[in-house]
Amino acid sequence: MTLTWVFPQSEGQAGGDDAAGLSRTIDGLDPASRDWLLLRYAPKPGPYLRVNMIASLNGSVTGSDNTSDSLSSRLDRRILGVIRQLADVVLIGAGSVRAEGYVIPARASLAVVTASGDLAGHRLAPRAGTEADRSRRVYVLCPRAAVARAQATTAGSGAVIVPLEDQVGTLTPAAVVAALHSLGLTRIVCEGGPLLAGQFFAADLVDELCLSTSPQIVLGARGLLESARPVATGFSLRQLLLDDQGALYARWERSRPASS
């Protein structure tokens, strides 16, 4: 597939020589294609929290099959792999594990947030076979009251249970981030679902939104983000790519006041 550079007009700040209007063929088997995408999606130095999601034109996070698979494409999955490779940990809600049938990331640890501790029926053990597999871990973050349930439903998977203090059964976004940082996992990519991602936006903890937009209208499905209260935060467009099927790949960076 082909990606066209749309914004910004030049990419000198990222160390590349690309400019708006330049097209690049992305070959799934070509290391040079991965290197090019790694440069395009390289984050700023230091700890960060990215949210990486895909949605339809009207903001639905699921397609005709009631999962994100029918919104995604080979190129979108390629970009997903690059974003994960740049992270220490992929953070998801238990609902996403249940709905999407999650596969353990190839190059990052996985952290699952669950209020109930119930992860029965889900394969959380990393697949063996590579050197990277031995360094990856699965973490289950849950309230202290749910530890026994989490231990019972993840028995034999090797998952590490991380108990957190909660507010009436709800884990706060700040507590989740602090727990991951304490484990040395400071480059965090949250992949949803909409409620979990919305909580991080509401807490103003998101540094960047990586949003793939599929050229489809999907009615009757969940929206991109959910929140119990109205919240507005400003973001600025850092990068925009367009593929030959009409899908858009954007990087939105949190607009924060300059420190005095």
CSV table of C-alpha atoms in Angstrom, one decimal:
chain,number,residue,atom,x,y,z
A,1,MET,CA,0.0,0.0,0.0
A,2,THR,CA,1.0,3.6,-0.5
A,3,LEU,CA,1.1,6.3,2.2
A,4,THR,CA,1.1,10.0,1.2
A,5,TRP,CA,2.6,12.6,3.5
A,6,VAL,CA,-0.1,15.3,4.0
A,7,PHE,CA,1.1,17.3,7.1
A,8,PRO,CA,3.3,18.9,8.2
A,9,GLN,CA,4.8,20.6,5.1
A,10,SER,CA,8.3,19.2,6.1
A,11,GLU,CA,9.6,16.7,8.5
A,12,GLY,CA,13.0,18.3,9.4
A,13,GLN,CA,12.2,18.3,13.1
A,14,ALA,CA,12.0,14.5,13.1
A,15,GLY,CA,15.3,14.1,11.3
A,16,GLY,CA,13.7,13.0,8.0
A,17,ASP,CA,13.7,14.5,4.6
A,18,ASP,CA,10.1,14.0,3.7
A,19,ALA,CA,7.7,16.7,2.6
A,20,ALA,CA,4.0,17.1,2.1
A,21,GLY,CA,2.8,15.4,-1.1
A,22,LEU,CA,5.6,12.7,-1.0
A,23,SER,CA,4.2,9.1,-1.4
A,24,ARG,CA,5.9,6.0,0.0
A,25,THR,CA,5.1,2.4,-0.7
A,26,ILE,CA,4.8,0.4,2.5
A,27,ASP,CA,5.8,-3.2,2.1
A,28,GLY,CA,5.0,-5.4,5.1
A,29,LEU,CA,8.1,-7.5,4.6
A,30,ASP,CA,10.5,-4.6,4.0
A,31,PRO,CA,12.7,-3.5,7.0
A,32,ALA,CA,13.1,-0.1,5.4
A,33,SER,CA,9.3,0.4,5.5
A,34,ARG,CA,9.3,-0.3,9.2
A,35,ASP,CA,12.2,2.0,9.8
A,36,TRP,CA,10.4,4.8,7.9
A,37,LEU,CA,7.3,4.3,10.1
A,38,LEU,CA,9.4,4.1,13.3
A,39,LEU,CA,10.7,7.6,12.4
A,40,ARG,CA,7.3,8.9,11.6
A,41,TYR,CA,5.9,7.7,15.0
A,42,ALA,CA,8.9,8.4,17.2
A,43,PRO,CA,7.7,10.1,20.4
A,44,LYS,CA,9.4,12.8,22.3
A,45,PRO,CA,12.0,11.6,24.9
A,46,GLY,CA,10.9,10.7,28.3
A,47,PRO,CA,7.7,9.1,29.8
A,48,TYR,CA,4.6,9.5,27.8
A,49,LEU,CA,1.0,8.2,27.5
A,50,ARG,CA,-0.3,7.7,24.0
A,51,VAL,CA,-3.8,6.6,23.1
A,52,ASN,CA,-3.9,4.6,19.8
A,53,MET,CA,-7.3,3.9,18.3
A,54,ILE,CA,-9.2,3.4,15.1
A,55,ALA,CA,-12.6,4.8,14.2
A,56,SER,CA,-15.0,5.2,11.3
A,57,LEU,CA,-15.8,8.6,9.8
A,58,ASN,CA,-18.6,9.0,12.3
A,59,GLY,CA,-16.5,7.9,15.3
A,60,SER,CA,-17.5,4.3,15.7
A,61,VAL,CA,-14.8,2.1,17.2
A,62,THR,CA,-16.3,-1.1,15.8
A,63,GLY,CA,-17.3,-2.1,12.3
A,64,SER,CA,-19.7,-4.6,10.7
A,65,ASP,CA,-18.3,-7.5,12.7
A,66,ASN,CA,-18.7,-5.7,16.1
A,67,THR,CA,-14.9,-5.5,16.5
A,68,SER,CA,-12.3,-3.1,15.2
A,69,ASP,CA,-11.0,-5.7,12.7
A,70,SER,CA,-13.5,-4.7,10.1
A,71,LEU,CA,-12.3,-1.1,10.3
A,72,SER,CA,-8.6,-2.0,10.2
A,73,SER,CA,-6.4,-2.8,7.2
A,74,ARG,CA,-3.0,-4.4,6.7
A,75,LEU,CA,-1.3,-0.9,6.8
A,76,ASP,CA,-3.2,0.1,9.9
A,77,ARG,CA,-2.0,-3.1,11.6
A,78,ARG,CA,1.5,-2.3,10.4
A,79,ILE,CA,1.4,1.1,12.1
A,80,LEU,CA,-0.1,-0.5,15.2
A,81,GLY,CA,2.9,-2.8,15.4
A,82,VAL,CA,5.3,0.2,15.1
A,83,ILE,CA,3.5,2.2,17.8
A,84,ARG,CA,3.7,-0.9,20.1
A,85,GLN,CA,7.4,-1.4,19.3
A,86,LEU,CA,8.1,2.1,20.5
A,87,ALA,CA,6.3,1.5,23.8
A,88,ASP,CA,7.1,-0.3,27.1
A,89,VAL,CA,3.6,-1.5,27.6
A,90,VAL,CA,0.2,-1.7,25.9
A,91,LEU,CA,-2.6,-0.8,28.3
A,92,ILE,CA,-6.2,-2.0,27.7
A,93,GLY,CA,-9.4,-2.5,29.6
A,94,ALA,CA,-10.7,-6.0,30.4
A,95,GLY,CA,-13.7,-5.3,28.1
A,96,SER,CA,-11.4,-5.0,25.1
A,97,VAL,CA,-9.7,-8.2,26.0
A,98,ARG,CA,-13.1,-9.9,26.0
A,99,ALA,CA,-14.5,-8.2,22.8
A,100,GLU,CA,-11.4,-8.2,20.6
A,101,GLY,CA,-9.7,-11.5,21.6
A,102,TYR,CA,-6.4,-9.8,22.3
A,103,VAL,CA,-3.1,-11.3,21.2
A,104,ILE,CA,-0.1,-10.5,23.4
A,105,PRO,CA,2.0,-7.8,21.7
A,106,ALA,CA,5.2,-9.0,20.0
A,107,ARG,CA,7.4,-6.2,21.3
A,108,ALA,CA,5.8,-4.8,24.5
A,109,SER,CA,4.3,-6.0,27.7
A,110,LEU,CA,0.6,-6.0,28.2
A,111,ALA,CA,-1.3,-4.4,31.1
A,112,VAL,CA,-5.0,-5.1,31.6
A,113,VAL,CA,-7.2,-2.9,33.8
A,114,THR,CA,-10.1,-4.8,35.4
A,115,ALA,CA,-12.5,-3.7,38.2
A,116,SER,CA,-13.8,-7.2,38.8
A,117,GLY,CA,-10.7,-9.3,38.3
A,118,ASP,CA,-12.6,-11.6,36.0
A,119,LEU,CA,-10.5,-12.6,33.0
A,120,ALA,CA,-11.7,-16.1,32.7
A,121,GLY,CA,-11.4,-17.7,29.2
A,122,HIS,CA,-8.7,-15.4,27.9
A,123,ARG,CA,-5.3,-16.5,26.8
A,124,LEU,CA,-2.8,-14.1,28.5
A,125,ALA,CA,0.4,-16.1,28.3
A,126,PRO,CA,2.9,-14.7,25.7
A,127,ARG,CA,3.7,-16.9,22.8
A,128,ALA,CA,7.2,-18.5,23.1
A,129,GLY,CA,9.8,-18.5,20.4
A,130,THR,CA,11.8,-15.4,20.4
A,131,GLU,CA,14.2,-13.6,22.7
A,132,ALA,CA,11.8,-10.7,23.1
A,133,ASP,CA,9.1,-13.1,24.4
A,134,ARG,CA,11.2,-13.8,27.5
A,135,SER,CA,11.3,-10.2,28.5
A,136,ARG,CA,7.6,-9.4,28.0
A,137,ARG,CA,5.1,-9.7,30.9
A,138,VAL,CA,1.4,-9.5,31.3
A,139,TYR,CA,0.2,-7.3,34.2
A,140,VAL,CA,-3.3,-7.3,35.6
A,141,LEU,CA,-4.2,-4.1,37.4
A,142,CYS,CA,-7.2,-4.4,39.7
A,143,PRO,CA,-8.6,-3.2,43.1
A,144,ARG,CA,-7.4,-5.1,46.1
A,145,ALA,CA,-10.8,-6.6,46.6
A,146,ALA,CA,-10.5,-8.2,43.2
A,147,VAL,CA,-7.1,-9.8,43.6
A,148,ALA,CA,-8.4,-13.3,44.5
A,149,ARG,CA,-10.6,-13.3,41.5
A,150,ALA,CA,-7.8,-12.1,39.2
A,151,GLN,CA,-5.5,-14.8,40.6
A,152,ALA,CA,-8.1,-17.5,40.0
A,153,THR,CA,-9.0,-16.5,36.5
A,154,THR,CA,-5.4,-16.0,35.3
A,155,ALA,CA,-3.9,-19.1,37.0
A,156,GLY,CA,-1.1,-20.6,34.9
A,157,SER,CA,-0.7,-17.7,32.6
A,158,GLY,CA,2.2,-16.1,34.4
A,159,ALA,CA,0.3,-12.8,34.7
A,160,VAL,CA,1.5,-10.5,37.4
A,161,ILE,CA,-1.3,-9.2,39.6
A,162,VAL,CA,-0.9,-5.6,40.6
A,163,PRO,CA,-3.3,-4.5,43.3
A,164,LEU,CA,-4.3,-0.8,43.4
A,165,GLU,CA,-6.2,1.3,45.8
A,166,ASP,CA,-9.6,2.2,44.3
A,167,GLN,CA,-12.4,4.6,44.6
A,168,VAL,CA,-15.6,2.5,45.2
A,169,GLY,CA,-14.4,-0.2,42.8
A,170,THR,CA,-13.0,2.1,40.2
A,171,LEU,CA,-9.3,2.5,39.5
A,172,THR,CA,-8.2,6.1,39.0
A,173,PRO,CA,-6.2,6.8,35.9
A,174,ALA,CA,-3.4,8.5,38.0
A,175,ALA,CA,-3.1,5.3,40.1
A,176,VAL,CA,-2.8,3.2,37.0
A,177,VAL,CA,-0.1,5.4,35.5
A,178,ALA,CA,1.8,5.5,38.8
A,179,ALA,CA,1.7,1.7,39.1
A,180,LEU,CA,3.1,1.2,35.6
A,181,HIS,CA,5.8,3.8,36.2
A,182,SER,CA,6.8,2.0,39.4
A,183,LEU,CA,7.3,-1.2,37.3
A,184,GLY,CA,9.6,0.8,34.9
A,185,LEU,CA,7.0,1.0,32.2
A,186,THR,CA,7.0,4.7,31.4
A,187,ARG,CA,6.2,4.6,27.7
A,188,ILE,CA,2.5,3.7,27.7
A,189,VAL,CA,0.2,3.1,24.8
A,190,CYS,CA,-3.5,2.8,25.7
A,191,GLU,CA,-5.6,1.0,23.1
A,192,GLY,CA,-9.0,1.4,24.8
A,193,GLY,CA,-11.7,0.7,25.0
A,194,PRO,CA,-13.7,3.9,24.8
A,195,LEU,CA,-14.4,4.1,28.5
A,196,LEU,CA,-10.8,3.5,29.7
A,197,ALA,CA,-9.4,5.9,27.1
A,198,GLY,CA,-12.0,8.5,28.0
A,199,GLN,CA,-11.0,8.3,31.6
A,200,PHE,CA,-7.4,9.2,30.8
A,201,PHE,CA,-8.5,12.1,28.6
A,202,ALA,CA,-10.8,13.3,31.4
A,203,ALA,CA,-7.8,13.2,33.8
A,204,ASP,CA,-5.7,15.1,31.3
A,205,LEU,CA,-3.0,12.5,31.3
A,206,VAL,CA,-2.9,11.9,27.5
A,207,ASP,CA,0.1,13.3,25.7
A,208,GLU,CA,-0.8,12.1,22.2
A,209,LEU,CA,-3.7,10.6,20.3
A,210,CYS,CA,-2.7,8.3,17.4
A,211,LEU,CA,-6.0,8.0,15.4
A,212,SER,CA,-6.6,5.9,12.3
A,213,THR,CA,-9.8,6.9,10.5
A,214,SER,CA,-11.4,4.3,8.3
A,215,PRO,CA,-13.4,5.6,5.3
A,216,GLN,CA,-16.6,4.0,6.5
A,217,ILE,CA,-19.8,5.1,8.2
A,218,VAL,CA,-20.9,2.7,10.9
A,219,LEU,CA,-24.2,3.2,12.7
A,220,GLY,CA,-25.4,1.9,16.0
A,221,ALA,CA,-21.9,1.2,17.5
A,222,ARG,CA,-19.9,2.7,20.4
A,223,GLY,CA,-18.2,6.0,19.9
A,224,LEU,CA,-14.5,6.7,20.1
A,225,LEU,CA,-14.4,8.0,23.7
A,226,GLU,CA,-16.8,7.9,26.7
A,227,SER,CA,-16.8,10.0,29.8
A,228,ALA,CA,-19.1,10.3,32.8
A,229,ARG,CA,-18.7,14.1,32.7
A,230,PRO,CA,-18.2,16.7,29.9
A,231,VAL,CA,-14.5,17.5,29.4
A,232,ALA,CA,-12.7,19.5,26.7
A,233,THR,CA,-9.0,19.5,26.1
A,234,GLY,CA,-7.0,21.0,23.2
A,235,PHE,CA,-4.9,19.0,20.8
A,236,SER,CA,-2.8,20.1,17.8
A,237,LEU,CA,-2.1,18.1,14.7
A,238,ARG,CA,1.4,16.9,14.6
A,239,GLN,CA,1.3,14.5,11.6
A,240,LEU,CA,-1.2,13.3,9.0
A,241,LEU,CA,-0.7,10.5,6.5
A,242,LEU,CA,-3.2,9.3,3.8
A,243,ASP,CA,-3.2,5.8,2.2
A,244,ASP,CA,-4.4,4.8,-1.2
A,245,GLN,CA,-7.7,3.4,0.2
A,246,GLY,CA,-8.7,6.8,1.7
A,247,ALA,CA,-7.8,6.0,5.3
A,248,LEU,CA,-6.2,8.7,7.4
A,249,TYR,CA,-3.4,8.3,10.1
A,250,ALA,CA,-3.1,11.2,12.4
A,251,ARG,CA,-0.9,12.1,15.4
A,252,TRP,CA,-2.6,14.6,17.7
A,253,GLU,CA,-0.4,16.2,20.4
A,254,ARG,CA,-1.8,17.7,23.6
A,255,SER,CA,-1.6,21.4,23.6
A,256,ARG,CA,-0.2,22.5,26.9
A,257,PRO,CA,0.7,26.1,28.1
A,258,ALA,CA,4.4,26.8,27.7
A,259,SER,CA,6.2,26.6,31.1
A,260,SER,CA,7.3,30.0,32.4
